[in-house]
N, CA, C and O atoms as CSV, one atom per row, in Angstrom:
chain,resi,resn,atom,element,x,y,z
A,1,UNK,N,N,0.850,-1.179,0.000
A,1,UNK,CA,C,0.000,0.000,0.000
A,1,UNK,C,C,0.891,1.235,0.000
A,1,UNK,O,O,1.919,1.070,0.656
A,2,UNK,N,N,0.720,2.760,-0.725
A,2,UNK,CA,C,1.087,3.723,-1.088
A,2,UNK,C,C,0.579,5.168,-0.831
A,2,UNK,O,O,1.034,6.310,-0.896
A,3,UNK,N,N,-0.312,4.699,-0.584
A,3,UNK,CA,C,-1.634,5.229,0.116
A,3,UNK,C,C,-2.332,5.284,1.129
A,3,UNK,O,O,-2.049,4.430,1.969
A,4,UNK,N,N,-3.476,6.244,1.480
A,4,UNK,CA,C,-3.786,6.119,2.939
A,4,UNK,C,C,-4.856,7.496,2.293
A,4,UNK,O,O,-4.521,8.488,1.646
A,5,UNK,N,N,-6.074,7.107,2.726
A,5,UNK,CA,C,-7.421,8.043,2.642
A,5,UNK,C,C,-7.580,8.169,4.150
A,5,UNK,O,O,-7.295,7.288,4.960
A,6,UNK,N,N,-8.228,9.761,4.515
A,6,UNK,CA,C,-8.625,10.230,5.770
A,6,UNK,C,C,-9.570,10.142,5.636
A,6,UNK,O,O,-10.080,10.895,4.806
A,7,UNK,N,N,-10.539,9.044,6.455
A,7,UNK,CA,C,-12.022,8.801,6.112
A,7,UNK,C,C,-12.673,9.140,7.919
A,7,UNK,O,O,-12.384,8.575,8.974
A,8,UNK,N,N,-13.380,9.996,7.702
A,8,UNK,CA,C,-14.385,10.421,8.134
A,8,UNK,C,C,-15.964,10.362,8.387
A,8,UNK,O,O,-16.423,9.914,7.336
A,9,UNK,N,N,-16.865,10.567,9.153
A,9,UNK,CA,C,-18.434,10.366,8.837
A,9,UNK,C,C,-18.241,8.812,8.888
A,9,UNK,O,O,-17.748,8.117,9.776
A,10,UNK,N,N,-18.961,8.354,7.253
A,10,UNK,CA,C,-19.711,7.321,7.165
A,10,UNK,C,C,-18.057,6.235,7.226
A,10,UNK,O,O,-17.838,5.199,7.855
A,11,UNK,N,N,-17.322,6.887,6.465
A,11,UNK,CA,C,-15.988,5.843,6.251
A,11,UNK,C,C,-15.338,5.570,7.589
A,11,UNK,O,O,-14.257,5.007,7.413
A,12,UNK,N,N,-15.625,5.777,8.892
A,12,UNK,CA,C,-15.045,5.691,10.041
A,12,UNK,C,C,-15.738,3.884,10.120
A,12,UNK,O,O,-14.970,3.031,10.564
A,13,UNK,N,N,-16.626,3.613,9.840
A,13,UNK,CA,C,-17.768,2.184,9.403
A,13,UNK,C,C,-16.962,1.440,8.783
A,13,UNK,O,O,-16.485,1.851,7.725
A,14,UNK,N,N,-16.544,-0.088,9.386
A,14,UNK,CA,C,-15.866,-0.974,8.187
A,14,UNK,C,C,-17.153,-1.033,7.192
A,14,UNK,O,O,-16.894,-0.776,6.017
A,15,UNK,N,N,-18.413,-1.316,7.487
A,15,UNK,CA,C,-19.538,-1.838,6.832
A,15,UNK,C,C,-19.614,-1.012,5.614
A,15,UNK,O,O,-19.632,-1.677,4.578
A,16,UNK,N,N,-19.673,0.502,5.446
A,16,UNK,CA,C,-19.621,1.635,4.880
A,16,UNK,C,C,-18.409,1.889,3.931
A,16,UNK,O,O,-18.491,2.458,2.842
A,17,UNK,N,N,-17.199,1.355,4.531
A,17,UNK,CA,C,-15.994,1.579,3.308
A,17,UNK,C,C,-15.868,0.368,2.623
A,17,UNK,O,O,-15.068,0.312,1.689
A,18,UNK,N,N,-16.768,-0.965,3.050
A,18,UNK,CA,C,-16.768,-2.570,1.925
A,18,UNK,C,C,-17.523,-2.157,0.715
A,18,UNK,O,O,-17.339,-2.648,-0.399
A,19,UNK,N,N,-18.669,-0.916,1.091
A,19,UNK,CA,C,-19.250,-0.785,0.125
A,19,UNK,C,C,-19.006,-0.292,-1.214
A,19,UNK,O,O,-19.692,-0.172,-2.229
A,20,UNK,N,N,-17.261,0.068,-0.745
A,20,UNK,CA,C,-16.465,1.010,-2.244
A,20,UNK,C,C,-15.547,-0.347,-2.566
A,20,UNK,O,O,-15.608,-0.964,-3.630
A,21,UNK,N,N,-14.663,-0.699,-1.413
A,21,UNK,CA,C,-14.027,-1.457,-1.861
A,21,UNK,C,C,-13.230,-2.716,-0.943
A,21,UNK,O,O,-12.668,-2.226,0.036
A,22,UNK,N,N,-13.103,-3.843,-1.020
A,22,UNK,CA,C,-12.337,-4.308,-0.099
A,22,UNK,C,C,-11.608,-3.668,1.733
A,22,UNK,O,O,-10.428,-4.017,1.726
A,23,UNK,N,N,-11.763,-3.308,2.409
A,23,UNK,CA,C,-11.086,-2.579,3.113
A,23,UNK,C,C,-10.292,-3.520,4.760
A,23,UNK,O,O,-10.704,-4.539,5.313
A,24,UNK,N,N,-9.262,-2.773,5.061
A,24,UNK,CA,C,-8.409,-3.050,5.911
A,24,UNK,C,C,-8.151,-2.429,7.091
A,24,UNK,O,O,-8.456,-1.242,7.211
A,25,UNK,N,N,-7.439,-3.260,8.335
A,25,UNK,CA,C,-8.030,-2.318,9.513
A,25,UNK,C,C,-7.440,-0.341,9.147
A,25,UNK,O,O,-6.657,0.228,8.387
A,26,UNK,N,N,-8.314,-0.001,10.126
A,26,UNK,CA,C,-7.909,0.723,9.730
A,26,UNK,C,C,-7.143,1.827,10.990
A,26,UNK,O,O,-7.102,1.342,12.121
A,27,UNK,N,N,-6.588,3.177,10.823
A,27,UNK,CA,C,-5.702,3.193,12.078
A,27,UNK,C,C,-6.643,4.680,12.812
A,27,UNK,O,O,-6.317,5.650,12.127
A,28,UNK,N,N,-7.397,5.012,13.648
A,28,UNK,CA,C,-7.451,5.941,14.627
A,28,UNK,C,C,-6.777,6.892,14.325
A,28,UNK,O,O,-5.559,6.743,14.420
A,29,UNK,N,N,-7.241,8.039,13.914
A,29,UNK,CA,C,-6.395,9.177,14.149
A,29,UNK,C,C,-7.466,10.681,14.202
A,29,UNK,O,O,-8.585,10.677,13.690
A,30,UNK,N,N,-6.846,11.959,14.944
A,30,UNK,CA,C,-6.971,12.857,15.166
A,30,UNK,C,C,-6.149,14.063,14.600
A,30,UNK,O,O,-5.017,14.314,15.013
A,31,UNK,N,N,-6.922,14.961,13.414
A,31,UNK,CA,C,-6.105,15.814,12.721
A,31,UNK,C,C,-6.545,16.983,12.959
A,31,UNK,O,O,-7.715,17.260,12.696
A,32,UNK,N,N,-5.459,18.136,13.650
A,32,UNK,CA,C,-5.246,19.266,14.385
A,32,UNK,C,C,-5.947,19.731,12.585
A,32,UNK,O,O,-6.061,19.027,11.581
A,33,UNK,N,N,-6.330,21.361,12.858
A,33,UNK,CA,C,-6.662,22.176,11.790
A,33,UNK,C,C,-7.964,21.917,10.504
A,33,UNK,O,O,-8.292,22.581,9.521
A,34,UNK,N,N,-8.482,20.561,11.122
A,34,UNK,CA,C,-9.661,20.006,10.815
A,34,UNK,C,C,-10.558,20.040,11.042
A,34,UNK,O,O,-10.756,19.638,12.189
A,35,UNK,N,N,-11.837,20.497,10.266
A,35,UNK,CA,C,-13.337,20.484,11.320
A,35,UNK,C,C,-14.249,19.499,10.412
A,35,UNK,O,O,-14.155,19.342,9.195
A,36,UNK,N,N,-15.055,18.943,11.207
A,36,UNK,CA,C,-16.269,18.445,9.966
A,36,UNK,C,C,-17.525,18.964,10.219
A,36,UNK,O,O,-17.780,19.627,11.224
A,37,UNK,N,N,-17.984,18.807,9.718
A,37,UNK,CA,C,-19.453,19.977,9.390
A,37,UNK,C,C,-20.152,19.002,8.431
A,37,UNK,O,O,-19.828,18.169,7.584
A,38,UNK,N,N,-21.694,19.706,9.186
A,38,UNK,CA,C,-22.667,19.118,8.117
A,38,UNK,C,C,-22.678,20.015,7.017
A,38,UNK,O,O,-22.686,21.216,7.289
A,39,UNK,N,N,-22.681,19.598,5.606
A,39,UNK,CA,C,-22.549,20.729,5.000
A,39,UNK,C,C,-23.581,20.716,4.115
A,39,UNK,O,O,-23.817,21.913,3.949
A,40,UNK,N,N,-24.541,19.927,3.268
A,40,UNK,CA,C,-25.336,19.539,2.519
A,40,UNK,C,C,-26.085,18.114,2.593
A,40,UNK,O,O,-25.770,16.924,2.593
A,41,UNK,N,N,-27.737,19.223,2.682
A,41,UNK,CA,C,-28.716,18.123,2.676
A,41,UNK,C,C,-28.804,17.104,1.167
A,41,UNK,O,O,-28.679,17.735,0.118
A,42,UNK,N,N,-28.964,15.930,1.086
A,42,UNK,CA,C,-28.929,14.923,-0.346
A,42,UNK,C,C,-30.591,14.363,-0.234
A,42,UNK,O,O,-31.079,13.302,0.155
A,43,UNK,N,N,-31.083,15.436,-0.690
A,43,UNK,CA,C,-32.873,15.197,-0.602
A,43,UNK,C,C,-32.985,13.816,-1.564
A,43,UNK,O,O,-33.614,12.944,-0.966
A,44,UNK,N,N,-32.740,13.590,-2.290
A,44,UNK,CA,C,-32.714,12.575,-3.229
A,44,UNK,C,C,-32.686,11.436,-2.388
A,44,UNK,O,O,-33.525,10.541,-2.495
A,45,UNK,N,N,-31.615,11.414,-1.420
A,45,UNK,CA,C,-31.284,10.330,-0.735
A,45,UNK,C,C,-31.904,10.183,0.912
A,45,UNK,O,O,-32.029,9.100,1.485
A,46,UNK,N,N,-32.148,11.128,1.334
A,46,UNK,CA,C,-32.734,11.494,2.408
A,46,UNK,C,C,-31.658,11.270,3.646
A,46,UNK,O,O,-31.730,10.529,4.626
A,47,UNK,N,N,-30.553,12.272,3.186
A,47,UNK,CA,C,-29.232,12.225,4.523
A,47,UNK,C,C,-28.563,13.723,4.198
A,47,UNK,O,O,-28.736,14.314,3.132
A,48,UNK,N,N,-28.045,14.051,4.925
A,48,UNK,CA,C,-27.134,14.934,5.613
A,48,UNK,C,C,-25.933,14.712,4.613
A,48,UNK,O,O,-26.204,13.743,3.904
A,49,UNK,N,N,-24.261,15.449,4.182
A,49,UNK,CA,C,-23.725,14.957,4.302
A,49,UNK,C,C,-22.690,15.519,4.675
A,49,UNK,O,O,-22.455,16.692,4.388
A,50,UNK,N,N,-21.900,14.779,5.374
A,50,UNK,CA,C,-20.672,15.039,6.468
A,50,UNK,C,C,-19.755,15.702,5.558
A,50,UNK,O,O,-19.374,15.035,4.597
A,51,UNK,N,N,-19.221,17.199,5.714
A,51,UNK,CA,C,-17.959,17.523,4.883
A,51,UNK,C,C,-17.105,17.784,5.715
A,51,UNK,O,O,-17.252,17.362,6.862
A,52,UNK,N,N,-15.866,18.629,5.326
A,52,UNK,CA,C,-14.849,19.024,5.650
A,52,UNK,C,C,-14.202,20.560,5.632
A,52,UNK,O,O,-14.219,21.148,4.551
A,53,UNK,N,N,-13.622,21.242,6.812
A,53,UNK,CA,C,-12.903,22.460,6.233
A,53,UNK,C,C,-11.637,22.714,6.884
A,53,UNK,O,O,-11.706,22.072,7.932
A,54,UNK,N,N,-10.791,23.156,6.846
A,54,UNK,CA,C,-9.286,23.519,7.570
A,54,UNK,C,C,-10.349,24.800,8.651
A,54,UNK,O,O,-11.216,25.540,8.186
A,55,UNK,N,N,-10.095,24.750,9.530
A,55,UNK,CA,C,-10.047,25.368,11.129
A,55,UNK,C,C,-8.973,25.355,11.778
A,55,UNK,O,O,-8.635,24.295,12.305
A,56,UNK,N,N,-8.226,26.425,11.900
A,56,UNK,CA,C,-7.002,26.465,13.115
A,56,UNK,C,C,-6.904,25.629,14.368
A,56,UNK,O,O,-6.034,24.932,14.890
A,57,UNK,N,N,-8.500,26.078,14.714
A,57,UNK,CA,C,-8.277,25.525,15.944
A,57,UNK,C,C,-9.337,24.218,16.236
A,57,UNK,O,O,-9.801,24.141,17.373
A,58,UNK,N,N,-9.684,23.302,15.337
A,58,UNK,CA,C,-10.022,22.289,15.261
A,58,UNK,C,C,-9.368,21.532,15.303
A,58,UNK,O,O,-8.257,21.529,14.773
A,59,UNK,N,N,-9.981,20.437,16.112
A,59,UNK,CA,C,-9.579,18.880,16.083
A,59,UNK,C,C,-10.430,18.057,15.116
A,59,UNK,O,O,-11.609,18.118,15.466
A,60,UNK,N,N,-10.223,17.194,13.858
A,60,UNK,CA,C,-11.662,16.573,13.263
A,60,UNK,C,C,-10.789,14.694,13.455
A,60,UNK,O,O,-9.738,14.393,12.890
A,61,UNK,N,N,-11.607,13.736,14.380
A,61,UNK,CA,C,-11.857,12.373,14.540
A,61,UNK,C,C,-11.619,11.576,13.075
A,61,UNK,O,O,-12.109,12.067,12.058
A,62,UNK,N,N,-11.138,10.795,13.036
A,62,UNK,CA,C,-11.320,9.544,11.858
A,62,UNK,C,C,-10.866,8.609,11.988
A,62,UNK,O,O,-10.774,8.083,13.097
A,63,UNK,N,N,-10.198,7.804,10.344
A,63,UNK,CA,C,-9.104,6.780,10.707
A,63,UNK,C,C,-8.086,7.005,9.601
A,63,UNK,O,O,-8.124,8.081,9.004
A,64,UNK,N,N,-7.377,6.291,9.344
A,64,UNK,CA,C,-6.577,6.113,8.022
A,64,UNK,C,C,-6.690,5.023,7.689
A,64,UNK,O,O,-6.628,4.088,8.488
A,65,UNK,N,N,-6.970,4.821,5.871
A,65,UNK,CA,C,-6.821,3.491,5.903
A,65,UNK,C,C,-6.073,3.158,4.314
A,65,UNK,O,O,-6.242,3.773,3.261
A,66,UNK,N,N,-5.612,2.522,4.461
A,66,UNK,CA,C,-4.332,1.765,3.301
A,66,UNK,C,C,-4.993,1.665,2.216
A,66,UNK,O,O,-6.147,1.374,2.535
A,67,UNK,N,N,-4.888,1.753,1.016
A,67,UNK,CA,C,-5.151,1.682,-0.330
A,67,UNK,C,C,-4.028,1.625,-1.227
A,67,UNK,O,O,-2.884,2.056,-1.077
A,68,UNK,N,N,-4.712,0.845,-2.453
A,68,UNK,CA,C,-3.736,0.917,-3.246
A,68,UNK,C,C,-4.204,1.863,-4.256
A,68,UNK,O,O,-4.963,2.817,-4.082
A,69,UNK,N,N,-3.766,1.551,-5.108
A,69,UNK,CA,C,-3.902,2.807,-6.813
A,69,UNK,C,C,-5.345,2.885,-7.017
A,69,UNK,O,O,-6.107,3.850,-6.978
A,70,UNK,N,N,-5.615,1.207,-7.326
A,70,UNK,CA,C,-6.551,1.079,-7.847
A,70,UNK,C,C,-7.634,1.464,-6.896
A,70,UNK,O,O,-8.522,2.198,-7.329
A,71,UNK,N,N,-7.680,1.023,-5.528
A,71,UNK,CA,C,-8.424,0.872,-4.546
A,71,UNK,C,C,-9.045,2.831,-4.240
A,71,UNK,O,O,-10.140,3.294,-3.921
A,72,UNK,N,N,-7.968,3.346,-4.480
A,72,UNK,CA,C,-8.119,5.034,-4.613
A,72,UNK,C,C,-9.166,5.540,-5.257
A,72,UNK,O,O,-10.060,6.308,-4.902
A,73,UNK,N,N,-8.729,4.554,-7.074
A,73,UNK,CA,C,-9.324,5.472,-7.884
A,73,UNK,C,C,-10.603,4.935,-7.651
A,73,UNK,O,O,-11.450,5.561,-8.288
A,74,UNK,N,N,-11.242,3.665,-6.726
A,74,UNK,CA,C,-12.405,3.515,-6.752
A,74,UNK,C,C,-13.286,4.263,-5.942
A,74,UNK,O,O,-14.464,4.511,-6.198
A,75,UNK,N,N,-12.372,4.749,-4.538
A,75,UNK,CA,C,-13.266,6.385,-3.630
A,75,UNK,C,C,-13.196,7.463,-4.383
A,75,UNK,O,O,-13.894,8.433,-4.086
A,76,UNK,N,N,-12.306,7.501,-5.544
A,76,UNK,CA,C,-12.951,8.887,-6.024
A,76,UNK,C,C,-14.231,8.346,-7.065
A,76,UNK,O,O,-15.065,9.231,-7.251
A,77,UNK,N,N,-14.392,7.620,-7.458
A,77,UNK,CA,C,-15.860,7.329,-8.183
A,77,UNK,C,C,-16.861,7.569,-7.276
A,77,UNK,O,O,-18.038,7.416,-7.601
């Protein structure tokens, strides 16, 4: 692995990141200058969805988790 996505919200869920792709444990982490925010309702879908912004003085919760190339280009789809 070469890689490593900061998954947040729903991707903090093993159940939630099988649904993109294979996934592996994954590691706990806490990133200074991070906030998450609800940022947009998905009426279509009927959810919220969790974004992201740089804040100084934020802490934003997640994990990291290992990917490869391919495994990447399948969270950005």
């Amino acid at each position: 692995m070469n890689h490593f996505i900061f998954g947040y919200g729903s991707l903090i869920n093993v159940h939630s990141r099988s649904l993109t792709t294979r996934t592996r444990d994954a590691i706990p982490v806490a990133v200074n200058g991070l906030q998450t925010i609800w940022s947009a309702r998905a009426e279509l879908y009927g959810f919220t969805v969790l974004g992201i912004r740089f804040e100084d003085t934020s802490k934003a919760v997640g994990v990291l988790i290992p990917v490869s190339q391919d495994e990447l280009e399948q969270f950005d789809e």
